[in-house]
Amino acid sequence: MNTIELNGPIIKSLLDIDFYKFTMGQVVFNKYRHIPVVYGFTNRTKSVLLGQHISEAELREQLDHARTLRFGNSELHYLRGTNEYQERMFSEDYLQFLKHLQLPEYELTYHQGGAFTLRFPGKWSEAIYWETIALSIVNELYYRSLLKKMTRFERDAVLATGVVLLESKVDRLLTQPQITFSEFGTRRRFSRAWQYYVADVMAHELPGQMIGSSNTYIAMEQNLLPIGTSAHEMYMVMSGVGQNTDEAILASHNQTLQDWWEQYGWGLSIALTDTYGTDFFFRDMTAEQAAAWKGLRQDSGDPIAFGEKAIAFYEGHGINPKDKLIIFSDGLDIDKIIEIHHRFDGRIKTSFGWGTNLTNDLGLKPLSLVVKAIESNGRPTVKLSDNMAKATGPADQVARFKRVFGHVVAQAFACTY
Amino acid sequence: MNTIELNGPIIKSLLDIDFYKFTMGQVVFNKYRHIPVVYGFTNRTKSVLLGQHISEAELREQLDHARTLRFGNSELHYLRGTNEYQERMFSEDYLQFLKHLQLPEYELTYHQGGAFTLRFPGKWSEAIYWETIALSIVNELYYRSLLKKMTRFERDAVLATGVVLLESKVDRLLTQPQITFSEFGTRRRFSRAWQYYVADVMAHELPGQMIGSSNTYIAMEQNLLPIGTSAHEMYMVMSGVGQNTDEAILASHNQTLQDWWEQYGWGLSIALTDTYGTDFFFRDMTAEQAAAWKGLRQDSGDPIAFGEKAIAFYEGHGINPKDKLIIFSDGLDIDKIIEIHHRFDGRIKTSFGWGTNLTNDLGLKPLSLVVKAIESNGRPTVKLSDNMAKATGPADQVARFKRVFGHVVAQAFACTY
């Protein structure tokens, strides 16, 4: 078993980042590289005041260290060799851009009482790479702070609890050999070492079922499929790229899908559905897109209800849902995975992107941290989601976007950052 | 956390042995050194055929390795410096004897079908040191054989299960700060490394409660009290030292107590009560001995019934039981320890010698192995115990000893070796 690292750099490679940062990054590099954006860090776990656990000095030290990193030759070789979705999917222009990339400057302010503001302004094509790196750093510093207060044995017991809980997941999945899943836990991981351990165990204990990792470094190390398509930020930033009219904002959603298809075609054509609510998504995706795209990713709301809607959506367009795939990735645990799988078995293909509960289940409460694109081209962004607790944006803009996207919910609130 | 050792020598020091081997060993050296004895290994866990897990070659290799060991100077220094029970309790004569000691030859025969016979004949003063060494070796070879069939992660999960179960023991004991206990787990340990880890954790997490270890090396390493007085073998071998008459056999029990007192006085005066049954013991121990001796060790039968009998015994002799101590050491777990403690709290002092469940609780079934003195001076020995499953000796001799010691049980059977 790996040992716990209480000190030292958290990010050691720029490949220790979710693969979708590259798939999105290339589209951004090709079409929107100079769009100014701001990413903002938010701690949704209000009961934990992170600044009381993490000092400004150590947070700066880790962020500064990440800024010293560059892509190495072998790392670029790995990306250049990626052919799982499309031959030579990353262009040489883009790889040369990565070769010279340095993470842009960050803005960090500590406030009285234990809160801090952490923002990443910059060109979209450069600031985009901070997200999972910043999340990995804040998470691990937080858990290091808890571990440092423990005795050596208490730390052993945390790791042991993690192993025992991991064993129960392995044992359950061994009884369900038809279920496949990927590790999606970079952003909420307990620590780098623990995520790597979990991925290593899953890859070796469940070789036919654990098919990929969202973490590019882990995918490389474990010979797994690097998994990732696009995130909410793609739609959110796109809402600010065009004119500031309702029509332009409405059109930006489908433009996002069109840009994606243009870049990657069928290979990476999994659409994230909930940025402005799934009901809107199913109105916005055309029959041609529905027929062409490989499938959908579900990331908020009720997964069973979503799956039923998706099946009805495809059938409504005369498309056989059995030819389509849903990747479920919202707050999964082993019970949900098994339930969802059996619910849709034989009706639509399913796979699972298993995050927090896979890489941060050691008996300590996980944090709900996000880094979201909060400004695009000088305008605030909005996310509505299928779960109002995940909605972001200033209240007036949330109201506007709800109107624009025909979003109907019984109860809504906006979460300002 | 320590790592699992799948290969290499199991016994690395002749101090990796239960302390009572030295306390008994000195009495034997002084008074009975030339008595010929035979110790026999028995696996009471009939469902496990050890020879199917442990090859003759590897068992010989480990036993042969133990025979290459000698007491080092620092190890003899530690014994020489032992003053917890009596100033300079080990005489220079005895220490010089240990300095030149080599474990005597063993007899090992593998049989068809997975059983083997393992015996240690020799002078009592030399063969006495094999017991816990042989048990530690067979146990660890067995668990190594199970671990070698596992994946790396399955091995991690075994260790993790052990840590989680250990944590639950620590947590329970933290709620019971008045309970003290010692580690008595050498003979049934999962492995040397695991026993050492458990002792280390307990000593650091429960410093006022974990007071000692039966393992001399661990006591030395962890600055704990080395714990040990005498075992059944003392009474059993003594039954063969004198004439082969009922009277001499009957008298040998109290002679054992007298020899012990003569050697160590009050310091080590904890009497093991169940060799021929506790009812006999309480008839045999005189009022003067009851008043003088520090207390009793309970090792079979019902601990609550035993405690009540002991209190009644002391009160019957006009002795305040509050001045006496019972060490409970039979098949303890945390629930039993807490129950026994509360039952006798304020009535008689209690402490606990926690064995198998402390050092071999990792989710795998522990084995019940013993090495017992089976012959003394050419005659078979007998143990009756308060638990007929623990009775040993040829049937005719068991019947004889039951008659001699006035043993009354509803149902009895003899276990031949």
mmCIF file of C-alpha atoms in Angstrom, chain B residues 234-372:
data_model
loop_
_atom_site.group_PDB
_atom_site.id
_atom_site.type_symbol
_atom_site.label_atom_id
_atom_site.label_comp_id
_atom_site.label_asym_id
_atom_site.label_seq_id
_atom_site.Cartn_x
_atom_site.Cartn_y
_atom_site.Cartn_z
ATOM 1 C CA MET B 234 5.234 -26.629 34.825
ATOM 2 C CA TYR B 235 2.603 -28.681 36.626
ATOM 3 C CA MET B 236 2.445 -31.286 33.873
ATOM 4 C CA VAL B 237 6.158 -32.070 33.795
ATOM 5 C CA MET B 238 6.297 -31.974 37.593
ATOM 6 C CA SER B 239 3.785 -34.854 37.636
ATOM 7 C CA GLY B 240 6.487 -37.034 36.110
ATOM 8 C CA VAL B 241 9.423 -35.885 38.203
ATOM 9 C CA GLY B 242 8.608 -37.923 41.309
ATOM 10 C CA GLN B 243 7.496 -41.507 41.786
ATOM 11 C CA ASN B 244 4.781 -42.916 39.597
ATOM 12 C CA THR B 245 2.226 -43.117 42.409
ATOM 13 C CA ASP B 246 -1.085 -41.358 42.834
ATOM 14 C CA GLU B 247 0.202 -39.710 45.979
ATOM 15 C CA ALA B 248 3.328 -38.337 44.314
ATOM 16 C CA ILE B 249 1.333 -37.081 41.347
ATOM 17 C CA LEU B 250 -1.172 -35.406 43.632
ATOM 18 C CA ALA B 251 1.627 -33.791 45.641
ATOM 19 C CA SER B 252 3.412 -32.543 42.534
ATOM 20 C CA HIS B 253 0.866 -29.787 42.031
ATOM 21 C CA ASN B 254 1.600 -28.029 45.279
ATOM 22 C CA GLN B 255 5.298 -28.741 44.891
ATOM 23 C CA THR B 256 5.142 -26.662 41.727
ATOM 24 C CA LEU B 257 3.756 -23.742 43.703
ATOM 25 C CA GLN B 258 6.382 -24.193 46.405
ATOM 26 C CA ASP B 259 9.258 -24.288 43.923
ATOM 27 C CA TRP B 260 7.946 -21.147 42.332
ATOM 28 C CA TRP B 261 7.653 -19.244 45.568
ATOM 29 C CA GLU B 262 11.103 -20.352 46.590
ATOM 30 C CA GLN B 263 12.567 -18.946 43.370
ATOM 31 C CA TYR B 264 10.655 -15.718 42.960
ATOM 32 C CA GLY B 265 8.667 -14.953 46.123
ATOM 33 C CA TRP B 266 5.867 -12.425 45.895
ATOM 34 C CA GLY B 267 7.037 -10.729 42.701
ATOM 35 C CA LEU B 268 5.970 -13.427 40.259
ATOM 36 C CA SER B 269 3.393 -15.169 42.441
ATOM 37 C CA ILE B 270 0.539 -15.476 39.968
ATOM 38 C CA ALA B 271 -0.696 -19.071 39.898
ATOM 39 C CA LEU B 272 -2.186 -20.751 36.867
ATOM 40 C CA THR B 273 -5.204 -22.587 38.177
ATOM 41 C CA ASP B 274 -6.649 -24.949 35.615
ATOM 42 C CA THR B 275 -4.090 -27.644 34.828
ATOM 43 C CA TYR B 276 -6.089 -30.207 36.757
ATOM 44 C CA GLY B 277 -9.235 -28.141 37.097
ATOM 45 C CA THR B 278 -9.871 -25.044 39.138
ATOM 46 C CA ASP B 279 -11.933 -26.825 41.786
ATOM 47 C CA PHE B 280 -8.933 -28.962 42.609
ATOM 48 C CA PHE B 281 -6.678 -25.925 42.590
ATOM 49 C CA PHE B 282 -8.745 -24.159 45.214
ATOM 50 C CA ARG B 283 -8.638 -27.265 47.398
ATOM 51 C CA ASP B 284 -4.885 -27.627 46.942
ATOM 52 C CA MET B 285 -3.708 -24.055 47.500
ATOM 53 C CA THR B 286 -3.212 -23.621 51.231
ATOM 54 C CA ALA B 287 -4.492 -20.706 53.298
ATOM 55 C CA GLU B 288 -0.912 -19.505 53.728
ATOM 56 C CA GLN B 289 -0.303 -19.643 49.982
ATOM 57 C CA ALA B 290 -3.580 -17.891 49.264
ATOM 58 C CA ALA B 291 -2.589 -15.090 51.649
ATOM 59 C CA ALA B 292 0.952 -14.821 50.308
ATOM 60 C CA TRP B 293 0.467 -15.106 46.538
ATOM 61 C CA LYS B 294 -0.317 -12.016 44.515
ATOM 62 C CA GLY B 295 -3.050 -13.681 42.520
ATOM 63 C CA LEU B 296 -4.247 -16.138 39.921
ATOM 64 C CA ARG B 297 -4.340 -16.639 36.169
ATOM 65 C CA GLN B 298 -7.530 -17.921 34.541
ATOM 66 C CA ASP B 299 -6.982 -19.787 31.263
ATOM 67 C CA SER B 300 -10.036 -21.981 30.576
ATOM 68 C CA GLY B 301 -13.690 -22.363 31.500
ATOM 69 C CA ASP B 302 -16.106 -19.560 32.305
ATOM 70 C CA PRO B 303 -14.211 -16.449 33.435
ATOM 71 C CA ILE B 304 -17.152 -14.994 35.345
ATOM 72 C CA ALA B 305 -17.747 -18.238 37.255
ATOM 73 C CA PHE B 306 -14.019 -18.413 37.919
ATOM 74 C CA GLY B 307 -13.893 -14.890 39.313
ATOM 75 C CA GLU B 308 -16.807 -15.589 41.613
ATOM 76 C CA LYS B 309 -15.131 -18.806 42.817
ATOM 77 C CA ALA B 310 -11.876 -16.966 43.414
ATOM 78 C CA ILE B 311 -13.575 -14.249 45.459
ATOM 79 C CA ALA B 312 -15.406 -16.886 47.494
ATOM 80 C CA PHE B 313 -12.110 -18.785 47.900
ATOM 81 C CA TYR B 314 -10.298 -15.745 49.296
ATOM 82 C CA GLU B 315 -13.197 -14.736 51.501
ATOM 83 C CA GLY B 316 -13.408 -18.308 52.795
ATOM 84 C CA HIS B 317 -9.810 -17.905 53.992
ATOM 85 C CA GLY B 318 -10.558 -14.516 55.557
ATOM 86 C CA ILE B 319 -8.560 -12.740 52.846
ATOM 87 C CA ASN B 320 -9.795 -9.490 51.305
ATOM 88 C CA PRO B 321 -10.156 -10.225 47.560
ATOM 89 C CA LYS B 322 -9.544 -6.536 46.835
ATOM 90 C CA ASP B 323 -5.877 -7.161 47.628
ATOM 91 C CA LYS B 324 -5.685 -9.933 45.013
ATOM 92 C CA LEU B 325 -5.343 -9.938 41.266
ATOM 93 C CA ILE B 326 -6.763 -12.156 38.551
ATOM 94 C CA ILE B 327 -5.111 -12.212 35.126
ATOM 95 C CA PHE B 328 -7.658 -13.402 32.585
ATOM 96 C CA SER B 329 -6.033 -14.915 29.509
ATOM 97 C CA ASP B 330 -8.456 -17.320 27.847
ATOM 98 C CA GLY B 331 -9.828 -16.453 24.424
ATOM 99 C CA LEU B 332 -10.441 -12.798 25.192
ATOM 100 C CA ASP B 333 -12.004 -10.245 22.931
ATOM 101 C CA ILE B 334 -12.906 -6.654 23.666
ATOM 102 C CA ASP B 335 -16.471 -7.465 24.715
ATOM 103 C CA LYS B 336 -15.350 -10.148 27.153
ATOM 104 C CA ILE B 337 -12.656 -7.888 28.577
ATOM 105 C CA ILE B 338 -15.137 -5.102 29.264
ATOM 106 C CA GLU B 339 -17.728 -7.498 30.668
ATOM 107 C CA ILE B 340 -15.254 -9.176 33.016
ATOM 108 C CA HIS B 341 -13.798 -5.870 34.126
ATOM 109 C CA HIS B 342 -17.163 -4.425 35.069
ATOM 110 C CA ARG B 343 -18.323 -7.609 36.730
ATOM 111 C CA PHE B 344 -15.386 -7.557 39.158
ATOM 112 C CA ASP B 345 -14.657 -3.836 39.375
ATOM 113 C CA GLY B 346 -14.091 -2.932 43.030
ATOM 114 C CA ARG B 347 -14.332 -6.573 44.112
ATOM 115 C CA ILE B 348 -10.987 -8.010 43.010
ATOM 116 C CA LYS B 349 -8.211 -6.553 40.873
ATOM 117 C CA THR B 350 -8.253 -7.665 37.251
ATOM 118 C CA SER B 351 -5.974 -7.461 34.288
ATOM 119 C CA PHE B 352 -6.013 -9.131 30.907
ATOM 120 C CA GLY B 353 -3.606 -11.142 28.792
ATOM 121 C CA TRP B 354 -4.972 -10.611 25.305
ATOM 122 C CA GLY B 355 -3.766 -13.135 22.774
ATOM 123 C CA THR B 356 -5.126 -14.454 19.497
ATOM 124 C CA ASN B 357 -7.870 -11.883 19.035
ATOM 125 C CA LEU B 358 -5.331 -9.100 19.492
ATOM 126 C CA THR B 359 -2.519 -10.327 17.235
ATOM 127 C CA ASN B 360 -4.426 -12.361 14.657
ATOM 128 C CA ASP B 361 -7.632 -10.511 13.869
ATOM 129 C CA LEU B 362 -7.398 -9.591 10.200
ATOM 130 C CA GLY B 363 -10.466 -11.297 8.842
ATOM 131 C CA LEU B 364 -8.751 -14.663 8.342
ATOM 132 C CA LYS B 365 -9.576 -17.568 10.616
ATOM 133 C CA PRO B 366 -6.973 -18.014 13.357
ATOM 134 C CA LEU B 367 -5.559 -21.460 14.010
ATOM 135 C CA SER B 368 -5.635 -23.126 17.399
ATOM 136 C CA LEU B 369 -2.141 -24.570 17.668
ATOM 137 C CA VAL B 370 -0.367 -25.724 20.794
ATOM 138 C CA VAL B 371 2.991 -27.144 21.760
ATOM 139 C CA LYS B 372 2.542 -29.047 24.994
#
